[in-house]
Amino acid sequence: MTSSPRSARRRLSLLLAAVCAVTLLPALPAAAGETYEVHHVPTVGAR
Amino acid sequence: MIRVEVRRDPSFDAAKQPVILTYSPDNSLSEPETADDSVGNRYVPRGYARAVADVLGTRGSTGCWDYGGADEQQSGVDVVKYLAALPWSNGKVAMIGGSYNGTTATMVAARGDAVPELKAIVPIAGISRWYGYAYGNGARYFLNSQSATDEGFDTPLAFDVGFAKTVAADPMGQAFADTVRARAAECGAVEHTEEGYSRNPDYDGFWLERDYRKDAADIRAAVLIAHGWQDYNVKQEEGTTLFEAIRVDNPSTSAVEGAPFKKLYLTQGTHSGGTRGDRWQPLLDRFLAATLTGEDNGVEREPVVLTQGRTFAGADPTFRSEASYPAPGTKEANLWLRRTFDTDEIPGVTLPPPGTGETGALSSKPNNTTTDNVFTYVDTGLATEEVSNRDPLNEFGHGYYSLYYKSLPLAADTRISGSAVLDAVVRNSTAGQHLTPVLLDVAPNGTAKTVERGFLHLSYRNGLARSQPTAGEWIDADVELLPQDYTFKAGHRIGLLVQSSNTVWAVPGAVGTMNIANGRVPDATRVGSKLTLPVVGGELRFTKP
């Protein structure tokens, strides 16, 4: 089966969009409204 | 100090939030934000807070790694209580995780009334007794000869010199200094090594302290255990035996006798496959909603066990829903080890060639005579179950490093649920030899696949508390094989390999000859050796010869 230049361009665009999305994913901020905190809990056997 | 990372959506604070906690020693692999994980992604938008804490002595926590000991247990309790007391918390905490992270969930739950804030645990492929991760009845687990994986040999080494020696990624003032200082200490590594890699591992105080299963009756959290039947890293019995040991509360009495309810989810997965199948996620969602938010979704009234069985062809396509484990109607069925040798010894030949008439049978009746009552193999420390299984001499002649037995063809599909037991009468030439039976499914064309395998260091035949070396005398040696959910198809035979070292799977035992009683032998209290199978329905039916 052959594909037209137009459909090939569309597939290339989709591919680039997917690559960019994956690349950007780790840099996305936490979901709106979420918080992220670090706590330190006292316990025996550790100062 | 235990370092805890908490991720939540404060828009749920007004209604108060429960916490889903993972207490992990290997968070150095999850840098930088450990709570930014798949659990958090699913449950934070649903109004649960996600917390991930570094186990005592690892990553950002101070102190020394404790191999699951008393300090580690208390630290887990302290973290749960801390999270439950935070101003936005609804006071209810669940612990979830796989492997070590599931082990810590069981570890804290076993503290019972000391931690009422812990409302639910989800141990996935978790250890319930640290001895059982290192040893199979005294035989040291090692690797896997079917696929190149570690079956527990990394512990305690990978923690004493690995995860317990990493430096926290972020400087934290005094806590950071204490973290670095603790990492430089010996931290019990010598004792961990002595106990964890022993040739004679008595079940001493070290292991008792790290046995959460013995305290299972104290568990007051709802329990959802998940495990893979083919998990030979954390053996599947760590999950099934814990499940059996947990008591469930009787709601008609005022006293609290146990956990609110318990559930068991068993797949045909390996160590990383304990939650596979499309029924897991909905089950987990409803379990957490019921136990942490009080949602009345009926999860506790549904069948207690979901299990995926297996046949010679592979994993069953669907799961069974059952009321108990082992499956309802499971009863013991006995087969005696019988063996005949029909041809006279060949002069000058110690071991006869194939086709000279030795056959091993699993029979419904014992051999009450003194004929054909003793057979022998030699353990060189090199036998594996694969070698024994492929040994062409096993079928017709002496198995040089194992003995092979098989039943008549089964007349109907026959399911086993749980552990087979070999009650053997043996005489080993060297103290410290092993006995490692392998249960087989033998197809009509003679090919065989492993169903279950078991391990026993003969010095622990009378119990794990104390090594009792013996050699040159007939002894009773009972081996409980690791459990499975397996169906032999009609026309297949039940097979059994009796061998000593199952090298690769376990560090080999002492080498020597082994006599197996297949009938009456002097001074033995039993008539020969017997295989007991946990048969669903209790009946074994064979075709006529």
Coordinates of C-alpha atoms in Angstrom, one line a residue:
Chain A
M1 CA 0.0 0.0 0.0
T2 CA 1.3 3.5 -0.9
S3 CA 0.5 6.7 0.9
S4 CA 0.1 10.2 -0.4
P5 CA 2.6 13.0 0.4
R6 CA -0.1 14.7 2.3
S7 CA -0.8 11.7 4.6
A8 CA 2.9 11.2 5.1
R9 CA 3.2 14.9 6.2
R10 CA 0.3 14.4 8.6
R11 CA 2.0 11.3 10.1
L12 CA 5.3 13.2 10.5
S13 CA 3.5 16.0 12.3
L14 CA 1.8 13.6 14.7
L15 CA 5.1 11.9 15.3
L16 CA 6.9 15.1 16.1
A17 CA 4.1 16.2 18.4
A18 CA 4.3 12.9 20.2
V19 CA 8.1 13.2 20.6
C20 CA 7.8 16.7 21.9
A21 CA 5.1 15.7 24.4
V22 CA 7.2 12.8 25.7
T23 CA 10.3 15.1 25.9
L24 CA 8.3 17.8 27.8
L25 CA 6.5 15.4 30.2
P26 CA 9.1 15.4 33.0
A27 CA 9.3 19.2 32.9
L28 CA 5.6 19.7 33.3
P29 CA 4.6 21.3 36.6
A30 CA 2.6 19.3 39.2
A31 CA -1.1 19.3 38.5
A32 CA -2.8 22.6 39.4
G33 CA -3.3 22.9 43.1
E34 CA -1.1 20.1 44.2
T35 CA 1.5 20.6 46.9
Y36 CA 4.7 18.7 47.5
E37 CA 6.4 18.7 50.9
V38 CA 9.2 17.0 52.7
H39 CA 8.8 16.0 56.4
H40 CA 11.2 14.6 59.0
V41 CA 9.7 12.2 61.5
P42 CA 11.5 11.5 64.8
T43 CA 12.0 7.8 65.6
V44 CA 13.9 5.6 67.8
G45 CA 17.2 4.2 66.6
A46 CA 17.9 7.4 64.6
R47 CA 18.8 10.9 65.7
Chain B
M1 CA 14.6 11.1 61.5
I2 CA 12.7 9.4 58.8
R3 CA 12.4 11.5 55.6
V4 CA 8.9 11.5 54.1
E5 CA 7.7 13.2 50.9
V6 CA 4.1 14.1 50.8
R7 CA 2.1 15.0 47.7
R8 CA -1.5 16.1 47.9
D9 CA -4.2 18.4 46.6
P10 CA -5.2 20.9 49.4
S11 CA -8.6 21.4 47.7
F12 CA -9.6 18.2 49.5
D13 CA -8.3 19.4 52.9
A14 CA -11.6 20.6 54.1
A15 CA -13.0 17.1 53.9
K16 CA -9.8 15.7 55.4
Q17 CA -7.6 13.3 53.4
P18 CA -6.4 9.8 54.1
V19 CA -2.8 8.9 53.3
I20 CA -1.4 6.2 51.0
L21 CA 2.1 5.5 52.3
T22 CA 5.0 3.5 50.8
Y23 CA 7.9 2.9 53.2
S24 CA 10.9 2.0 50.9
P25 CA 14.6 1.4 51.3
D26 CA 15.4 1.9 47.6
N27 CA 14.1 5.5 47.0
S28 CA 17.6 6.4 45.8
L29 CA 16.3 4.9 42.5
S30 CA 13.3 7.2 42.4
E31 CA 15.0 10.6 42.7
P32 CA 14.2 13.4 42.9
E33 CA 10.5 13.4 43.9
T34 CA 9.6 9.9 45.1
A35 CA 5.9 10.6 45.7
D36 CA 5.5 11.7 42.1
D37 CA 4.7 8.2 41.0
S38 CA 1.9 6.2 39.5
V39 CA 0.1 5.7 42.8
G40 CA 0.2 9.4 43.4
N41 CA -0.9 10.1 39.8
R42 CA -4.0 7.9 40.3
Y43 CA -5.0 8.7 43.9
V44 CA -4.1 12.4 44.6
P45 CA -6.7 13.7 42.1
R46 CA -9.2 11.4 44.0
G47 CA -8.6 13.1 47.3
Y48 CA -5.9 10.9 48.8
A49 CA -2.6 12.2 50.0
R50 CA 0.4 10.2 48.7
A51 CA 3.4 9.8 51.0
V52 CA 6.7 8.0 50.3
A53 CA 9.2 7.6 53.1
D54 CA 12.8 6.4 53.1
V55 CA 13.4 3.3 55.3
L56 CA 15.5 3.8 58.4
G57 CA 19.2 4.2 57.3
T58 CA 18.5 4.7 53.6
R59 CA 18.5 7.7 51.4
G60 CA 17.3 10.8 53.4
S61 CA 16.6 9.0 56.7
T62 CA 19.2 8.9 59.5
G63 CA 20.2 5.8 61.5
C64 CA 21.2 2.4 60.4
W65 CA 19.5 0.0 58.0
D66 CA 18.0 -2.8 60.3
Y67 CA 17.1 -5.7 57.9
G68 CA 13.5 -5.5 59.0
G69 CA 14.4 -5.5 62.7
A70 CA 12.8 -3.9 65.8
D71 CA 14.1 -0.3 65.1
E72 CA 12.9 -0.5 61.5
Q73 CA 9.5 -1.7 62.7
Q74 CA 9.1 1.1 65.2
S75 CA 10.2 3.7 62.6
G76 CA 7.3 2.5 60.4
V77 CA 4.9 2.9 63.2
D78 CA 6.2 6.4 63.9
V79 CA 5.7 7.4 60.3
V80 CA 2.1 6.2 60.2
K81 CA 1.2 7.9 63.4
Y82 CA 2.9 11.2 62.2
L83 CA 1.0 11.2 59.0
A84 CA -2.4 10.4 60.7
A85 CA -1.9 13.4 63.0
L86 CA -1.3 16.0 60.3
P87 CA -4.0 18.7 60.4
W88 CA -5.4 17.9 56.9
S89 CA -5.4 14.1 57.5
N90 CA -8.5 12.1 58.3
G91 CA -6.4 9.9 60.6
K92 CA -6.4 6.9 58.3
V93 CA -3.4 5.5 56.6
A94 CA -2.8 2.7 54.1
M95 CA 0.5 1.2 53.3
I96 CA 1.2 -0.2 49.8
G97 CA 4.1 -1.4 47.8
G98 CA 5.9 -4.2 46.0
S99 CA 8.7 -6.5 47.3
Y100 CA 10.5 -4.7 50.2
N101 CA 7.9 -2.0 50.0
G102 CA 5.2 -4.5 50.6
T103 CA 7.2 -6.1 53.3
T104 CA 7.2 -2.9 55.3
A105 CA 3.4 -2.7 55.1
T106 CA 3.1 -6.2 56.7
M107 CA 5.9 -5.3 59.2
V108 CA 4.0 -2.3 60.5
A109 CA 0.6 -4.0 60.4
A110 CA 2.0 -6.8 62.5
R111 CA 2.4 -4.3 65.4
G112 CA -1.3 -4.5 65.8
D113 CA -2.8 -2.3 68.5
A114 CA 0.3 -0.1 68.6
V115 CA -0.7 1.4 65.3
P116 CA -4.5 1.8 65.1
E117 CA -4.1 4.5 62.5
L118 CA -3.1 1.9 59.9
K119 CA -6.4 0.9 58.4
A120 CA -5.3 -1.0 55.3
I121 CA -2.3 -2.7 53.8
V122 CA -1.5 -3.9 50.3
P123 CA 1.6 -6.0 50.4
I124 CA 2.5 -6.9 46.8
A125 CA 5.1 -9.7 46.5
G126 CA 6.0 -8.9 50.0
I127 CA 8.1 -10.9 52.6
S128 CA 6.3 -12.0 55.7
R129 CA 9.2 -13.8 57.4
W130 CA 12.7 -12.7 56.5
Y131 CA 14.1 -16.1 57.1
G132 CA 11.9 -17.4 54.3
Y133 CA 13.4 -14.9 51.9
A134 CA 16.9 -16.1 52.5
Y135 CA 16.3 -19.8 53.2
G136 CA 14.1 -22.7 52.2
N137 CA 14.1 -24.8 55.4
G138 CA 17.8 -24.2 55.8
A139 CA 18.8 -24.3 52.1
R140 CA 20.2 -20.9 51.0
Y141 CA 18.2 -19.6 48.0
F142 CA 20.4 -18.4 45.2
L143 CA 19.5 -17.8 41.6
N144 CA 17.0 -19.1 39.0
S145 CA 18.0 -21.6 36.4
Q146 CA 14.9 -20.9 34.1
S147 CA 15.6 -17.2 33.7
A148 CA 18.7 -15.4 34.9
T149 CA 17.3 -13.7 37.9
D150 CA 18.4 -13.2 41.5
E151 CA 16.2 -15.2 44.0
G152 CA 17.1 -13.3 47.1
F153 CA 20.8 -13.7 47.2
D154 CA 21.3 -9.9 47.0
T155 CA 20.0 -9.5 50.5
P156 CA 21.4 -8.4 52.9
L157 CA 24.5 -7.5 50.8
A158 CA 22.8 -5.0 48.4
F159 CA 21.6 -3.1 51.4
D160 CA 24.6 -3.2 53.7
V161 CA 26.9 -2.0 51.0
G162 CA 24.3 -0.4 48.6
F163 CA 21.1 1.3 49.6
A164 CA 22.3 1.8 53.2
K165 CA 25.3 3.7 52.0
T166 CA 23.9 6.2 49.6
V167 CA 24.0 9.8 50.4
A168 CA 20.7 11.8 50.5
A169 CA 20.3 13.8 47.4
D170 CA 19.4 17.1 49.2
P171 CA 21.4 18.7 52.0
M172 CA 19.1 19.0 55.0
G173 CA 21.1 20.7 57.7
Q174 CA 21.5 18.6 60.9
A175 CA 19.6 15.6 59.5
F176 CA 21.9 15.5 56.5
A177 CA 25.0 15.5 58.7
D178 CA 23.5 12.7 60.8
T179 CA 22.7 10.8 57.6
V180 CA 26.3 10.9 56.4
R181 CA 27.6 10.1 59.8
A182 CA 25.4 7.0 60.2
R183 CA 26.4 5.7 56.7
A184 CA 30.0 5.6 57.9
A185 CA 29.2 3.2 60.8
E186 CA 29.3 -0.6 60.7
C187 CA 25.5 -0.7 61.2
G188 CA 25.2 -4.4 62.0
A189 CA 26.5 -5.4 58.6
V190 CA 28.6 -8.2 60.1
E191 CA 25.7 -9.8 61.9
H192 CA 23.5 -9.4 58.8
T193 CA 26.1 -11.2 56.7
E194 CA 26.6 -14.0 59.3
E195 CA 22.9 -14.6 59.6
G196 CA 21.9 -14.0 56.0
Y197 CA 24.6 -16.2 54.4
S198 CA 25.0 -19.1 56.9
R199 CA 25.6 -22.8 56.0
N200 CA 23.7 -23.6 59.2
P201 CA 21.0 -21.0 59.6
D202 CA 19.3 -21.7 63.0
Y203 CA 16.0 -19.9 63.4
D204 CA 17.4 -17.8 66.3
G205 CA 16.4 -14.6 67.9
F206 CA 17.6 -12.6 64.9
W207 CA 15.1 -14.3 62.6
L208 CA 12.3 -14.4 65.2
E209 CA 12.6 -10.6 65.5
R210 CA 12.1 -10.4 61.8
D211 CA 9.1 -12.8 61.6
Y212 CA 5.9 -10.8 61.0
R213 CA 3.9 -13.9 60.2
K214 CA 4.2 -15.1 63.8
D215 CA 2.4 -11.9 64.8
A216 CA -0.3 -12.1 62.0
A217 CA -3.0 -12.6 64.5
D218 CA -2.3 -9.1 65.9
I219 CA -3.0 -7.4 62.5
R220 CA -5.9 -5.0 62.8
A221 CA -5.7 -3.4 59.3
A222 CA -7.7 -4.7 56.4
V223 CA -5.4 -6.7 54.1
L224 CA -5.2 -7.1 50.3
I225 CA -2.3 -9.4 49.5
A226 CA -1.1 -9.7 45.9
H227 CA 1.5 -12.2 44.7
G228 CA 2.7 -14.0 41.6
W229 CA 2.5 -17.8 41.7
Q230 CA 5.7 -17.8 39.7
D231 CA 7.5 -15.5 42.1
Y232 CA 10.7 -17.2 43.2
N233 CA 12.4 -14.0 44.4
V234 CA 10.0 -13.4 47.3
K235 CA 8.5 -16.9 47.2
Q236 CA 4.8 -17.1 46.7
E237 CA 4.4 -18.8 50.1
E238 CA 5.4 -15.6 51.8
G239 CA 2.0 -14.2 50.6
T240 CA -0.1 -17.4 51.0
T241 CA 1.1 -18.3 54.4
L242 CA 0.6 -14.8 55.7
F243 CA -2.9 -14.8 54.3
E244 CA -3.7 -18.1 56.1
A245 CA -2.2 -16.7 59.4
I246 CA -4.2 -13.5 59.5
R247 CA -7.3 -13.7 61.7
V248 CA -10.5 -11.9 60.7
D249 CA -12.7 -10.1 63.2
N250 CA -16.1 -11.6 64.1
P251 CA -18.4 -8.6 63.9
S252 CA -21.0 -10.2 66.1
T253 CA -18.8 -10.0 69.2
S254 CA -17.7 -6.8 71.0
A255 CA -14.1 -7.8 71.1
V256 CA -11.8 -7.2 68.1
E257 CA -10.3 -10.6 67.1
G258 CA -8.5 -9.7 64.0
A259 CA -8.5 -7.7 60.7
P260 CA -11.8 -6.3 59.4
F261 CA -11.4 -8.5 56.3
K262 CA -8.7 -10.0 54.2
K263 CA -8.3 -10.7 50.5
L264 CA -5.8 -12.6 48.3
Y265 CA -5.0 -11.8 44.6
L266 CA -2.8 -14.4 42.9
T267 CA -1.6 -14.2 39.4
Q268 CA 0.7 -16.4 37.3
G269 CA 3.2 -13.5 37.3
T270 CA 6.8 -13.6 38.5
H271 CA 8.2 -11.1 41.1
S272 CA 7.1 -8.1 39.1
G273 CA 3.8 -9.6 38.0
G274 CA 1.8 -9.9 41.2
T275 CA -0.9 -7.4 40.1
R276 CA -1.3 -8.2 36.5
G277 CA -4.8 -8.8 35.1
D278 CA -7.6 -6.3 34.5
R279 CA -9.3 -7.1 37.8
W280 CA -6.6 -5.6 39.9
Q281 CA -7.0 -1.9 39.6
P282 CA -10.8 -1.8 40.2
L283 CA -10.3 -4.0 43.2
L284 CA -7.6 -1.8 44.6
D285 CA -9.7 1.4 44.0
R286 CA -12.6 -0.1 45.9
F287 CA -10.4 -1.6 48.7
L288 CA -8.9 1.8 49.4
A289 CA -12.2 3.7 49.2
A290 CA -13.8 1.3 51.6
T291 CA -11.0 1.2 54.2
L292 CA -9.8 4.8 54.0
T293 CA -12.9 6.9 53.2
G294 CA -15.7 4.6 54.6
E295 CA -17.3 4.1 51.2
D296 CA -19.8 1.2 51.4
N297 CA -19.0 -0.4 48.1
G298 CA -19.3 -4.1 49.3
V299 CA -15.7 -5.0 48.6
E300 CA -15.4 -6.9 51.9
R301 CA -18.4 -9.1 51.0
E302 CA -17.0 -10.3 47.7
P303 CA -15.1 -13.5 47.2
V304 CA -12.0 -13.6 49.4
V305 CA -9.6 -15.0 46.8
L306 CA -9.0 -14.3 43.2
T307 CA -6.5 -16.8 41.7
Q308 CA -5.1 -17.5 38.3
G309 CA -4.3 -21.2 37.8
R310 CA -2.0 -22.9 35.4
T311 CA -1.8 -26.1 33.3
F312 CA 0.8 -27.7 31.1
A313 CA -0.2 -25.3 28.4
G314 CA 0.5 -22.2 30.6
A315 CA -1.5 -19.6 32.6
D316 CA -5.3 -19.9 32.7
P317 CA -7.0 -17.2 30.7
T318 CA -9.3 -16.2 33.6
F319 CA -9.2 -15.9 37.3
R320 CA -11.2 -18.1 39.7
S321 CA -13.2 -16.4 42.5
E322 CA -13.1 -18.5 45.6
A323 CA -14.1 -18.4 49.3
S324 CA -10.8 -19.5 50.7
Y325 CA -7.2 -20.5 50.1
P326 CA -6.5 -23.4 49.7
A327 CA -9.5 -23.8 47.4
P328 CA -12.7 -25.0 49.1
G329 CA -12.9 -28.8 49.1
T330 CA -9.1 -29.3 49.0
K331 CA -8.1 -32.6 50.7
E332 CA -4.9 -34.6 51.0
A333 CA -4.4 -37.5 48.7
N334 CA -1.4 -39.8 49.1
L335 CA 0.9 -41.5 46.7
W336 CA 3.6 -43.9 47.8
L337 CA 7.0 -43.9 46.1
R338 CA 7.5 -47.4 44.7
R339 CA 10.5 -48.6 42.7
T340 CA 11.4 -51.9 41.0
F341 CA 14.4 -53.2 39.3
D342 CA 13.6 -56.2 37.2
T343 CA 17.0 -57.1 35.6
D344 CA 19.9 -58.7 37.4
E345 CA 23.0 -56.5 37.9
I346 CA 25.4 -56.7 35.0
P347 CA 28.8 -58.1 36.2
G348 CA 31.4 -55.4 36.4
V349 CA 28.9 -52.6 35.8
T350 CA 28.1 -50.6 38.9
L351 CA 25.2 -48.6 37.3
P352 CA 23.2 -50.3 34.6
P353 CA 22.6 -48.8 31.2
P354 CA 19.2 -47.5 30.1
G355 CA 16.6 -50.1 29.4
T356 CA 17.6 -52.6 32.1
G357 CA 14.3 -52.4 33.9
E358 CA 14.4 -49.9 36.8
T359 CA 11.1 -48.0 37.0
G360 CA 9.8 -45.6 39.7
A361 CA 6.1 -45.4 40.3
L362 CA 3.8 -43.2 42.4
S363 CA 1.3 -45.8 43.8
S364 CA -1.9 -45.6 45.8
K365 CA -0.5 -48.4 48.0
P366 CA 2.7 -48.6 50.0
N367 CA 5.3 -51.3 49.5
N368 CA 4.9 -53.5 52.7
T369 CA 7.6 -55.9 51.7
T370 CA 11.4 -55.7 52.0
T371 CA 11.8 -56.2 48.3
D372 CA 12.8 -53.2 46.1
N373 CA 12.8 -51.1 49.2
V374 CA 16.0 -49.0 48.9
F375 CA 17.3 -47.1 45.9
T376 CA 20.3 -44.7 45.7
Y377 CA 21.6 -41.7 43.9
V378 CA 24.7 -39.7 44.2
D379 CA 24.7 -35.9 44.7
T380 CA 27.8 -34.2 43.4
G381 CA 26.5 -30.7 44.1
L382 CA 25.9 -30.1 40.4
A383 CA 22.4 -31.4 39.9
T384 CA 19.6 -29.0 39.0
E385 CA 16.0 -29.8 38.4
E386 CA 16.5 -29.2 34.7
V387 CA 19.5 -31.6 34.6
S388 CA 17.5 -34.2 36.5
N389 CA 14.5 -33.7 34.3
R390 CA 16.5 -34.1 31.1
D391 CA 18.5 -37.1 32.3
P392 CA 17.6 -39.8 29.9
L393 CA 18.8 -42.4 32.4
N394 CA 16.1 -41.3 34.8
E395 CA 13.4 -43.0 32.9
F396 CA 14.9 -46.4 32.5
G397 CA 17.9 -46.8 34.6
H398 CA 19.3 -45.4 37.8
G399 CA 19.0 -41.6 38.0
Y400 CA 22.6 -40.9 38.7
Y401 CA 21.9 -37.7 40.6
S402 CA 18.2 -38.1 41.3
L403 CA 15.3 -40.6 41.3
Y404 CA 12.3 -40.2 39.1
Y405 CA 8.8 -41.5 39.8
K406 CA 5.6 -41.2 37.9
S407 CA 1.9 -42.1 38.3
L408 CA -0.4 -43.8 35.9
P409 CA -2.2 -41.4 33.5
L410 CA -4.9 -39.3 35.2
A411 CA -8.5 -40.2 34.3
A412 CA -9.8 -36.6 34.8
D413 CA -8.5 -33.1 35.1
T414 CA -7.0 -32.8 38.6
R415 CA -6.4 -29.5 40.3
I416 CA -4.0 -29.0 43.3
S417 CA -4.3 -25.9 45.5
G418 CA -1.3 -25.4 47.8
S419 CA 1.7 -27.3 48.8
A420 CA 2.6 -31.0 48.1
V421 CA 4.5 -32.6 50.9
L422 CA 7.1 -35.3 50.5
D423 CA 7.3 -37.4 53.7
A424 CA 10.6 -39.3 52.9
V425 CA 12.6 -41.9 54.7
V426 CA 16.2 -41.3 53.7
R427 CA 19.8 -42.2 54.6
N428 CA 22.4 -39.6 53.7
S429 CA 26.1 -40.4 53.7
T430 CA 27.3 -36.9 54.6
A431 CA 25.9 -34.4 57.2
G432 CA 24.5 -31.3 55.6
Q433 CA 23.0 -32.8 52.5
H434 CA 19.9 -31.4 51.0
L435 CA 16.6 -33.0 49.8
T436 CA 14.9 -30.9 47.1
P437 CA 11.9 -32.7 45.5
V438 CA 10.4 -31.4 42.3
L439 CA 6.8 -32.2 41.4
L440 CA 6.3 -32.6 37.6
D441 CA 3.5 -32.7 35.1
V442 CA 4.3 -35.4 32.6
A443 CA 2.6 -35.1 29.2
P444 CA 1.5 -38.2 27.3
N445 CA 4.6 -37.8 25.1
G446 CA 6.8 -38.0 28.1
T447 CA 7.9 -34.4 28.3
A448 CA 7.7 -32.9 31.7
K449 CA 7.3 -29.5 33.3
T450 CA 8.0 -28.4 36.9
V451 CA 4.8 -27.8 38.9
E452 CA 6.3 -27.2 42.4
R453 CA 9.7 -27.4 44.0
G454 CA 10.7 -27.8 47.6
F455 CA 13.9 -27.4 49.7
L456 CA 15.2 -29.0 52.9
H457 CA 18.6 -28.9 54.5
L458 CA 18.6 -32.3 56.3
S459 CA 20.1 -30.9 59.5
Y460 CA 16.8 -29.0 59.9
R461 CA 14.5 -32.1 59.4
N462 CA 13.3 -31.8 63.0
G463 CA 12.7 -28.1 62.9
L464 CA 14.5 -24.8 62.1
A465 CA 15.4 -23.9 65.7
R466 CA 18.6 -25.9 65.8
S467 CA 20.9 -27.7 63.4
Q468 CA 20.9 -31.5 64.0
P469 CA 23.5 -32.9 61.7
T470 CA 23.2 -36.6 60.9
A471 CA 24.7 -39.2 58.5
G472 CA 24.5 -42.9 57.9
E473 CA 21.2 -43.6 59.6
W474 CA 17.6 -43.8 58.4
I475 CA 15.8 -40.6 59.2
D476 CA 12.4 -39.0 58.5
A477 CA 12.7 -36.0 56.2
D478 CA 9.5 -34.1 55.4
V479 CA 9.6 -31.4 52.7
E480 CA 6.7 -29.0 52.1
L481 CA 7.0 -27.8 48.5
L482 CA 6.4 -24.2 47.6
P483 CA 2.6 -23.9 46.7
Q484 CA 0.9 -23.6 43.4
D485 CA -2.5 -23.5 41.8
Y486 CA -2.2 -26.1 39.1
T487 CA -4.4 -28.4 37.1
F488 CA -3.1 -31.7 35.6
K489 CA -5.0 -32.4 32.5
A490 CA -6.6 -35.9 32.0
G491 CA -4.1 -38.2 30.3
H492 CA -1.1 -36.5 32.0
R493 CA 0.8 -38.2 34.8
I494 CA 2.0 -36.8 38.1
G495 CA 5.8 -37.0 38.3
L496 CA 8.3 -36.6 41.1
L497 CA 12.0 -36.0 41.0
V498 CA 13.8 -36.7 44.3
Q499 CA 17.2 -35.1 44.3
S500 CA 19.5 -33.4 46.8
S501 CA 21.2 -30.1 45.8
N502 CA 19.0 -28.1 43.5
T503 CA 22.0 -26.2 42.4
V504 CA 21.5 -22.7 41.0
W505 CA 18.1 -22.4 42.7
A506 CA 19.9 -22.9 46.0
V507 CA 23.4 -23.0 47.1
P508 CA 24.3 -26.7 47.0
G509 CA 24.5 -28.7 50.2
A510 CA 27.1 -31.2 51.2
V511 CA 27.8 -33.9 48.5
G512 CA 27.4 -37.6 49.1
T513 CA 25.1 -40.6 48.4
M514 CA 21.5 -40.7 49.3
N515 CA 19.4 -43.8 49.9
I516 CA 15.6 -43.4 49.5
A517 CA 13.3 -45.9 51.2
N518 CA 10.6 -47.2 48.8
G519 CA 9.3 -49.7 51.3
R520 CA 10.2 -51.2 54.7
V521 CA 13.7 -50.5 56.0
P522 CA 15.2 -51.4 59.3
D523 CA 14.7 -49.0 62.2
A524 CA 12.4 -46.7 60.3
T525 CA 9.0 -45.8 61.8
R526 CA 7.3 -45.4 58.4
V527 CA 6.7 -47.7 55.6
G528 CA 8.7 -46.0 52.9
S529 CA 8.3 -42.6 51.4
K530 CA 5.0 -40.8 50.6
L531 CA 3.9 -37.9 48.5
T532 CA 0.8 -36.0 49.7
L533 CA -1.0 -33.7 47.2
P534 CA -3.6 -31.0 48.1
V535 CA -6.2 -32.1 45.6
V536 CA -9.3 -30.0 45.1
G537 CA -12.1 -32.5 45.7
G538 CA -9.6 -34.9 47.3
E539 CA -9.8 -37.6 44.7
L540 CA -7.1 -39.0 42.4
R541 CA -8.4 -41.2 39.7
F542 CA -6.1 -43.0 37.2
T543 CA -6.6 -44.9 34.1
K544 CA -6.2 -48.7 34.3
P545 CA -2.7 -49.9 33.2

